[in-house]
Amino acid sequence: MTGDEACAEGALAAGCLFFGGYPITPATEIAEHISARLPAVGGTFIQMEDEIAAMASVLGAAWAGKKSMTATSGPGFSLMMENIGLGICTETPCVLVNVQRGGPSTGLPTMGAQADMMQARWGSHGDYEIIALAPSSAQEIFYQTITAFNLSERYRTPVLIMTDEIIGHMSEKVIIPPADQIRTEWRPKPRGRKDRFLLYKPGPNGVAPMPAAGDGYKIHVTGLTHDEKGYPAMSVEAQQQMMERLKRKILDNRDDIIMVEEHQIEDAEIVIVSYGISSRTSMAAMQQARAMGIKAGFLRLITVWPFAEEKIQALAQRVKGFITVEINLGQIHLEVMRAAAGITPCHLVGHHGGTIISPDQVLAKIKEAF
Amino acid sequence: MYKQIVITGFGGQGVVLAGKIVGQAAAIVDKLESTLVQSYGPESRGGACSAQVTIADGPIYFPYIKNPDILVCMSQSGYDKQHHTLKDDGTLVIEQDLVKPVGDRDYYAVPCTRYAEEIGHKMMANIIMVGFMAGITGAISLDAARSTVEKSVPKGTEEKNLKAFERGWEHAQATLKGRRHKAAGKPGVVA
């Protein structure tokens, strides 16, 4: 099946019961597939009037107590930005898939890119933390969609899956395990007196339990800066407290959230850093470099945000350099540079978008730079 | 084993479905790994279209194909664009009535659109091509190809599509037989 179909299947496996979306190439197949499957499991699919409303519906469904998601591509991702911010501020668990295509604007609808990575980081206004994952195959997007739901439920926050047209439209073998082998998580539910409940009073891992509409809790959900009760609080102190909590619940759990995969890193002198579809290019390039006697290793970012900067910092102490491979003109490359902090040279194998980077281009850069 | 197949044509010919059947047959029935990537334009019919299928007995990292082992051309524009990319020892397969190859490179041809019209539906040209390509190249097994065709086509059309598949497969067997005879110095047989 295609990556898009595998994503929809992963959502169903995770227990997603609501999809609110608006069709856009190359993400339409996710909506198409899940719209056919959701009614059979008692779920709801709504095609909204646009992406702004789609994202709003996803937040609403989450507050109604369901696991909810949407999928889009660059132009729709731009429209969803405001409500992504609302989801972060109101600590609403949900999953948003961006099947990236060439941009800016309408760009290249049917051709892939990885150029929305920085938009994923801070595309909505305000200073927040976000979780973003990047799958590299149809099989992985199946599992990663489950992981995205689990992380969003665990940390009560929107989670982004930053895939691309190539993964979305590529057909590959996908093995779907039996349901009892799939671990799904659900947001912590509040206990105790309903009249004394505090909507944003965090538990031990920094995350507050979340009731659903109709559970009997009197709650106030707002995008205004709010106190633990959820009421608007227009003060410097309230802003500081809320922002600290939003930041800390992600940053203090970095070890749990950040997933990377290392290939032949132990003795590597040159480390290729990549994610998503470009990690397949990188893997092939690393193997070819090794065959030529070059000590290359490969660090694959499964979680792109928060960024695995400690990993890069540690490697920077001993390797000769980094090469970041991505289908943009240097976004995660800048993060690698920031983490390497001038200790180690950092190079980019980038692309304007529209196609995948070939292993030859990576090899050429390795030879040119080292 | 690492086999790279490119199928080209114009939108509406079922190029992507043909690629999907080949990849799926290899992955699900023949228990290999396969990837399919496709390129197409914003138009749904008439534009240039290609499917790139890689079949391997190990992981496939880079799914795009620079120099295919097998090139299947369903349209002249697809042929013009791609024929120089085929490996020197690669196999060229063409739609006999729609593609006029240049140069003296060997090729295998099937009039799959004409055959499909004879069966009653020119939309099945792609299935005939899958049968022909499988028969000529052995890239996927007969059983895998047959059962995947059956599963991949719209309900109610299975029988006709299997007939189409067999037409392609038989044409391949006849072509190969003709070549064997020719090689053995017995002219006059279909080649």
XYZ file of C-alpha atoms in Angstrom:
561
model
C 0.000 0.000 0.000
C 1.022 3.641 -0.262
C 2.450 5.680 2.585
C -0.764 7.702 2.723
C -2.865 4.558 3.100
C -0.473 3.180 5.726
C -0.828 6.449 7.651
C -4.624 6.107 7.672
C -4.325 2.495 8.811
C -1.927 3.547 11.570
C -4.427 6.147 12.759
C -7.159 3.523 12.958
C -4.823 1.169 14.812
C -4.100 3.966 17.289
C -7.809 4.402 18.003
C -8.447 7.564 16.000
C -12.191 8.118 15.690
C -12.312 11.533 14.058
C -10.819 12.943 10.894
C -11.616 16.494 9.856
C -9.924 17.477 6.660
C -9.865 19.261 3.379
C -8.507 17.505 0.289
C -5.106 18.510 -1.033
C -2.536 16.723 -3.150
C -0.549 14.745 -2.011
C -2.401 14.163 1.289
C -5.861 13.467 -0.145
C -5.384 9.702 -0.114
C -5.135 9.740 3.687
C -8.562 11.386 3.894
C -9.915 9.174 1.141
C -8.769 5.971 2.808
C -9.803 6.876 6.344
C -13.187 8.230 5.180
C -13.975 4.790 3.821
C -12.772 3.035 6.978
C -13.957 5.258 9.846
C -17.714 4.543 9.691
C -17.055 0.822 10.152
C -15.404 1.483 13.530
C -17.989 4.026 14.673
C -15.837 7.008 13.791
C -16.606 10.267 12.046
C -15.137 11.807 8.933
C -15.968 15.374 7.999
C -14.768 17.246 4.967
C -14.700 20.798 6.279
C -14.956 23.973 4.217
C -11.223 24.651 4.411
C -8.115 23.789 6.388
C -8.730 26.443 9.053
C -12.024 24.786 9.900
C -10.504 21.325 9.526
C -7.961 22.017 12.253
C -10.653 23.601 14.434
C -12.810 20.497 14.074
C -9.896 18.298 15.106
C -9.424 20.318 18.300
C -13.158 20.172 18.993
C -13.243 16.410 18.544
C -10.321 16.045 20.960
C -12.214 18.015 23.602
C -15.196 15.767 22.949
C -12.941 12.954 24.149
C -11.914 11.347 20.867
C -8.558 10.817 19.291
C -8.593 13.065 16.260
C -6.432 13.943 13.315
C -6.112 15.759 10.026
C -3.773 15.568 7.058
C -2.714 18.260 4.640
C 0.123 19.643 2.571
C 1.990 22.963 2.515
C -0.810 25.416 1.608
C -3.206 23.763 4.048
C -0.471 23.582 6.691
C -0.148 27.362 6.418
C -3.877 27.802 6.959
C -3.849 25.469 9.957
C -1.131 27.391 11.757
C -3.378 29.567 13.894
C -5.347 26.621 15.225
C -2.194 24.590 15.794
C -1.227 27.380 18.174
C -4.639 27.121 19.819
C -4.057 23.377 20.215
C -0.699 23.988 21.862
C -2.018 26.691 24.166
C -5.058 24.648 25.214
C -2.928 21.462 25.431
C -5.133 19.527 23.076
C -3.942 16.089 21.972
C -4.277 15.517 18.222
C -2.217 14.486 15.219
C -1.555 16.518 12.098
C 0.109 15.006 9.047
C 1.874 17.261 6.554
C 2.589 15.434 3.313
C 5.093 17.984 2.082
C 5.235 19.164 -1.504
C 7.261 21.817 -3.300
C 6.488 25.395 -2.228
C 6.123 28.246 -1.480
C 2.444 28.874 -2.220
C 0.800 26.374 -4.599
C 4.266 25.270 -5.685
C 4.547 21.725 -7.019
C 1.369 19.886 -5.979
C 2.399 16.454 -7.228
C 6.085 16.614 -6.337
C 7.808 16.152 -3.019
C 9.866 18.376 -0.757
C 10.930 18.711 2.874
C 10.784 22.461 3.014
C 8.199 22.939 5.779
C 10.469 21.761 8.576
C 11.019 25.212 10.044
C 7.361 26.065 9.591
C 6.640 22.988 11.694
C 8.922 24.359 14.390
C 7.545 27.849 14.833
C 4.965 28.393 12.109
C 2.362 29.468 14.605
C 3.038 32.560 16.636
C 4.392 32.420 20.141
C 7.336 30.675 21.728
C 6.357 27.054 22.076
C 7.718 23.528 21.853
C 6.400 21.078 19.300
C 6.799 17.378 18.614
C 7.394 16.440 14.973
C 8.215 13.015 13.570
C 9.531 12.111 10.107
C 8.825 8.660 8.641
C 10.999 7.120 5.939
C 8.802 4.333 4.588
C 5.200 3.208 4.310
C 5.777 0.673 7.078
C 7.279 3.311 9.323
C 4.489 5.829 8.801
C 2.062 3.144 9.961
C 3.918 2.742 13.261
C 4.800 6.403 13.523
C 1.166 7.455 13.305
C 0.484 5.234 16.319
C 3.508 6.741 18.084
C 2.313 10.252 17.216
C -1.060 9.558 18.828
C 0.629 8.040 21.882
C 2.917 11.049 22.303
C 0.042 13.479 21.819
C -2.021 11.682 24.460
C 0.943 11.351 26.830
C 1.928 15.005 26.603
C -1.448 16.543 25.759
C -0.168 18.357 22.720
C -0.587 18.387 18.939
C 1.979 16.111 17.279
C 3.092 16.641 13.686
C 4.032 13.932 11.218
C 6.247 15.616 8.639
C 6.187 13.257 5.715
C 6.408 14.079 2.013
C 4.858 13.361 -1.377
C 7.341 10.612 -2.126
C 6.597 8.565 1.006
C 2.903 9.425 0.676
C 2.557 8.138 -2.857
C 5.153 5.370 -2.801
C 3.770 1.835 -2.624
C 5.638 -0.590 -0.405
C 5.015 -3.684 1.637
C 3.304 -2.881 4.940
C 2.766 -5.497 7.616
C -0.068 -4.657 9.990
C 0.298 -6.560 13.262
C -2.658 -7.968 15.204
C -4.409 -5.390 17.397
C -3.210 -6.982 20.652
C 0.374 -6.284 19.658
C -0.239 -2.568 19.251
C 0.205 -0.384 22.312
C -2.132 2.572 22.456
C -2.171 5.290 25.093
C -4.971 7.529 26.273
C -4.830 10.923 27.941
C -4.944 10.792 31.747
C -8.488 11.335 33.009
C -9.134 13.498 36.063
C -10.262 11.965 39.347
C -11.648 13.449 42.522
C -14.149 16.232 43.147
C -15.521 17.723 39.988
C -16.126 21.148 41.495
C -12.480 21.483 42.567
C -10.903 20.271 39.341
C -8.063 22.333 37.869
C -7.770 21.932 34.110
C -4.095 22.870 33.871
C -2.640 21.581 37.142
C 0.108 19.266 35.954
C 0.790 15.751 37.194
C 4.257 14.305 37.848
C 5.379 14.342 34.189
C 4.257 17.951 33.764
C 0.995 17.032 32.053
C -2.458 17.757 33.444
C -5.318 15.241 33.203
C -7.970 16.115 30.652
C -11.723 15.552 30.876
C -14.003 15.338 27.880
C -17.026 17.502 27.262
C -19.932 15.787 28.964
C -17.848 14.217 31.743
C -19.397 16.672 34.190
C -16.420 18.938 34.784
C -16.997 22.650 34.477
C -14.094 23.736 32.362
C -13.051 26.788 30.438
C -10.857 26.315 27.374
C -9.247 29.413 25.963
C -6.400 30.523 23.757
C -5.859 33.474 26.066
C -3.076 33.096 28.580
C -4.731 31.251 31.433
C -4.191 30.050 34.979
C -4.455 26.488 36.294
C -8.219 26.756 36.325
C -8.199 27.641 32.650
C -9.468 31.162 33.223
C -7.903 34.053 31.303
C -5.155 35.665 33.355
C -3.596 38.751 31.871
C -0.440 39.045 33.904
C 3.270 38.621 33.485
C 3.276 35.905 36.146
C 0.480 33.905 34.520
C 2.233 34.121 31.153
C 5.486 32.945 32.714
C 3.828 30.035 34.496
C 1.894 28.874 31.460
C 4.841 29.191 29.089
C 7.144 27.379 31.504
C 4.722 24.495 31.723
C 4.244 24.302 27.946
C 8.006 24.287 27.430
C 8.946 22.036 30.317
C 6.501 19.243 29.587
C 8.269 18.719 26.262
C 11.853 19.652 27.117
C 12.000 17.742 30.417
C 10.858 14.631 28.585
C 13.304 14.903 25.690
C 14.769 11.450 26.369
C 11.334 9.942 25.965
C 10.348 11.964 22.904
C 13.534 12.115 20.850
C 14.095 8.997 18.770
C 17.090 8.555 16.496
C 18.555 5.625 14.614
C 22.323 5.205 14.284
C 24.070 3.321 11.514
C 27.811 2.658 11.720
C 28.322 5.701 13.929
C 30.859 4.004 16.273
C 33.935 4.492 14.076
C 32.508 7.106 11.723
C 34.572 10.132 10.740
C 31.848 11.679 8.617
C 28.279 11.590 9.867
C 25.357 12.038 7.502
C 22.328 13.522 9.251
C 18.947 13.098 7.617
C 15.257 12.301 8.085
C 12.188 11.253 6.132
C 12.601 10.264 2.497
C 16.125 11.718 2.377
C 17.266 9.203 4.954
C 16.868 6.498 2.305
C 19.207 8.427 0.024
C 21.577 8.828 2.956
C 21.534 5.141 3.859
C 22.405 4.174 0.274
C 25.110 6.859 0.148
C 26.609 5.717 3.447
C 26.814 2.123 2.259
C 28.432 3.202 -1.009
C 30.924 5.375 0.880
C 31.806 2.479 3.185
C 32.334 0.249 0.148
C 34.850 2.847 -1.072
C 36.662 2.762 2.259
C 35.300 6.064 3.585
C 34.381 5.927 7.264
C 30.873 7.304 6.970
C 28.075 6.907 9.480
C 24.435 7.850 9.401
C 22.280 9.473 12.056
C 18.587 9.285 11.202
C 16.293 11.703 13.001
C 13.025 9.896 13.644
C 11.958 12.773 15.879
C 12.932 16.023 14.183
C 11.425 18.338 16.830
C 12.556 18.609 19.551
C 15.931 18.497 17.855
C 18.475 15.863 18.937
C 21.068 18.508 19.742
C 22.812 16.595 22.550
C 23.520 13.809 20.084
C 25.059 16.235 17.574
C 27.008 18.007 20.336
C 28.511 14.719 21.514
C 29.409 13.603 17.990
C 30.895 17.010 17.164
C 33.639 16.324 19.693
C 35.059 13.422 17.722
C 33.953 13.388 14.072
C 35.504 15.246 11.143
C 32.220 16.688 9.971
C 28.516 16.467 9.340
C 26.587 16.329 6.089
C 22.885 17.078 6.333
C 20.734 15.713 3.524
C 17.277 17.251 3.072
C 14.989 18.410 0.257
C 15.224 22.105 1.072
C 18.036 24.617 0.952
C 19.139 24.228 4.563
C 16.697 24.047 7.454
C 17.705 21.174 9.726
C 21.232 21.856 8.431
C 21.108 25.098 10.410
C 20.130 23.168 13.532
C 23.058 20.793 13.038
C 25.334 23.828 12.672
C 23.903 25.339 15.822
C 24.496 22.152 17.801
C 27.957 21.582 16.320
C 28.702 25.171 17.409
C 31.721 25.695 15.202
C 33.574 22.681 16.603
C 33.027 20.609 13.468
C 32.374 21.631 9.857
C 28.810 21.141 8.651
C 27.840 20.696 5.028
C 24.508 20.579 3.268
C 23.289 18.420 0.427
C 20.060 20.244 -0.270
C 17.611 20.535 -3.088
C 15.048 23.078 -4.280
C 12.320 20.444 -4.195
C 10.362 18.431 -6.718
C 12.480 15.321 -6.542
C 14.532 13.159 -4.248
C 18.259 13.680 -3.717
C 20.382 10.931 -5.247
C 23.092 9.047 -3.343
C 25.600 10.255 -5.975
C 25.070 13.848 -4.853
C 25.834 12.892 -1.258
C 28.940 10.949 -2.285
C 30.144 13.879 -4.377
C 29.783 16.173 -1.374
C 31.667 13.741 0.873
C 34.554 13.660 -1.617
C 34.524 17.413 -2.141
C 34.346 18.356 1.528
C 36.612 15.786 3.198
C 18.549 -9.913 -6.749
C 17.865 -6.262 -7.501
C 15.630 -5.503 -10.473
C 14.565 -2.053 -11.592
C 11.593 -1.643 -13.903
C 10.294 1.580 -15.460
C 6.875 1.683 -17.114
C 6.023 4.785 -19.136
C 2.966 5.939 -20.995
C 0.335 8.624 -20.873
C -2.181 9.210 -18.118
C -5.256 7.001 -18.475
C -3.369 3.995 -19.842
C -3.119 2.431 -16.414
C 0.631 2.796 -16.150
C 0.570 3.245 -12.382
C -1.805 0.323 -11.862
C 0.484 -1.843 -13.988
C 3.402 -0.811 -11.785
C 1.361 -1.454 -8.683
C 0.468 -4.959 -9.813
C 4.091 -5.785 -10.566
C 5.311 -4.421 -7.218
C 2.512 -6.003 -5.239
C 2.958 -9.392 -6.892
C 6.630 -9.330 -5.954
C 6.085 -8.111 -2.382
C 2.986 -9.978 -1.296
C 3.079 -13.203 -3.305
C 6.733 -13.705 -4.213
C 7.758 -12.544 -0.698
C 10.321 -10.062 -1.965
C 10.648 -6.366 -1.190
C 9.384 -3.810 -3.664
C 8.861 -0.092 -4.032
C 6.754 1.822 -6.518
C 7.154 5.511 -7.148
C 5.216 7.344 -9.768
C 5.386 10.614 -11.549
C 2.446 12.291 -13.120
C 1.246 15.783 -13.866
C -1.773 17.613 -12.490
C -3.948 16.382 -15.391
C -5.641 13.006 -14.933
C -5.557 11.929 -18.581
C -3.185 12.475 -21.456
C -0.115 13.781 -19.661
C 3.163 11.899 -19.460
C 3.179 9.350 -16.708
C 5.675 6.865 -15.382
C 5.898 4.187 -12.734
C 9.205 3.031 -11.295
C 9.205 -0.371 -9.645
C 12.163 -1.819 -7.790
C 12.098 -5.476 -6.759
C 14.790 -6.866 -4.462
C 15.461 -9.682 -2.041
C 16.752 -7.184 0.540
C 15.917 -3.657 1.692
C 15.443 -0.999 -0.978
C 16.727 2.374 0.173
C 16.661 4.572 -2.888
C 13.353 4.000 -4.696
C 14.048 6.040 -7.838
C 15.530 4.473 -10.938
C 18.223 6.016 -13.105
C 19.055 3.067 -15.363
C 16.357 0.394 -15.464
C 16.880 -3.292 -16.181
C 13.482 -3.373 -17.846
C 11.877 -0.472 -19.693
C 8.241 -0.764 -20.710
C 6.991 1.920 -23.099
C 3.272 2.342 -23.691
C 3.644 5.633 -25.564
C 6.048 7.231 -28.008
C 6.713 10.205 -25.754
C 7.540 7.851 -22.896
C 9.921 5.987 -25.162
C 11.541 9.154 -26.468
C 12.121 10.396 -22.969
C 13.398 7.188 -21.433
C 14.941 4.810 -23.980
C 18.490 6.085 -23.523
C 18.324 5.325 -19.792
C 17.915 1.571 -20.271
C 20.936 -0.473 -19.220
C 23.051 -1.874 -22.072
C 21.982 -5.409 -21.174
C 18.457 -4.275 -20.248
C 15.200 -5.412 -21.797
C 13.052 -3.062 -23.859
C 9.333 -3.816 -24.056
C 7.036 -1.678 -26.205
C 3.429 -1.185 -27.240
C 3.822 -2.359 -30.832
C 1.316 0.006 -32.466
C 2.094 3.121 -30.453
C 5.867 3.094 -30.238
C 8.336 3.192 -33.124
C 11.747 2.480 -31.697
C 14.869 4.010 -33.211
C 18.279 2.425 -33.648
C 19.081 -1.263 -33.796
C 18.516 -2.157 -30.187
C 16.622 -5.420 -29.664
C 13.111 -5.129 -28.266
C 9.963 -7.082 -27.479
C 6.663 -5.768 -28.793
C 3.027 -6.456 -28.094
C 0.014 -4.712 -29.655
C -1.668 -4.582 -26.274
C -4.129 -1.772 -27.059
C -5.373 -3.635 -30.158
C -5.639 -6.891 -28.187
C -7.517 -5.079 -25.442
C -9.996 -3.707 -27.963
C -10.519 -7.235 -29.262
C -11.279 -8.437 -25.757
C -13.753 -5.601 -25.522
C -12.100 -2.958 -23.398
C -9.104 -0.904 -24.391
C -8.601 0.031 -20.745
C -7.176 -3.454 -20.226
C -4.120 -2.760 -22.366
C -2.070 -2.313 -19.223
C -3.026 -5.763 -17.930
C -2.027 -7.334 -21.237
C 1.274 -5.481 -20.958
C 1.800 -6.837 -17.435
C 1.228 -10.370 -18.738
C 3.575 -9.804 -21.651
C 6.293 -8.212 -19.539
C 6.070 -10.952 -16.907
C 6.267 -13.618 -19.612
C 9.250 -12.056 -21.372
C 11.318 -11.046 -18.360
C 10.292 -13.409 -15.564
C 10.520 -10.423 -13.193
C 7.501 -11.763 -11.322
C 6.154 -15.302 -11.235
C 3.099 -16.328 -13.237
C 1.106 -17.242 -10.120
C 1.993 -13.993 -8.368
C 1.089 -11.927 -11.398
C -2.200 -13.736 -12.010
C -3.445 -13.588 -8.433
C -2.440 -9.933 -8.081
C -4.249 -8.953 -11.274
C -7.328 -10.669 -9.915
C -7.141 -8.700 -6.657
C -6.251 -5.336 -8.197
C -8.971 -4.799 -10.765
C -12.532 -3.570 -10.137
C -15.022 -6.178 -8.941
C -16.899 -7.846 -11.751
C -14.075 -7.352 -14.250
C -11.788 -10.072 -12.894
C -12.574 -12.609 -15.580
C -12.006 -10.205 -18.458
C -8.817 -8.900 -16.900
C -7.462 -12.404 -16.372
C -8.224 -13.100 -19.993
C -6.316 -9.953 -20.891
C -3.415 -11.006 -18.697
C -3.292 -14.403 -20.360
C -3.371 -12.812 -23.798
C -0.230 -10.906 -22.907
C 1.417 -13.923 -21.341
C 0.646 -16.097 -24.394
C 1.987 -13.461 -26.760
C 5.193 -13.510 -24.712
C 5.457 -17.285 -24.928
C 4.875 -17.162 -28.692
C 7.484 -14.442 -29.073
C 10.041 -16.376 -27.043
C 9.274 -19.574 -28.899
C 9.656 -17.759 -32.205
C 13.031 -16.452 -31.127
C 14.189 -19.882 -30.010
C 13.210 -21.298 -33.383
C 14.914 -18.473 -35.174
C 18.045 -18.972 -33.095
C 17.928 -22.670 -34.004
C 17.780 -21.706 -37.683
C 14.113 -22.422 -38.297
C 12.681 -19.347 -39.944
C 9.054 -18.724 -40.694
C 7.707 -18.842 -37.175
C 6.179 -15.802 -35.458
C 9.005 -13.689 -34.119
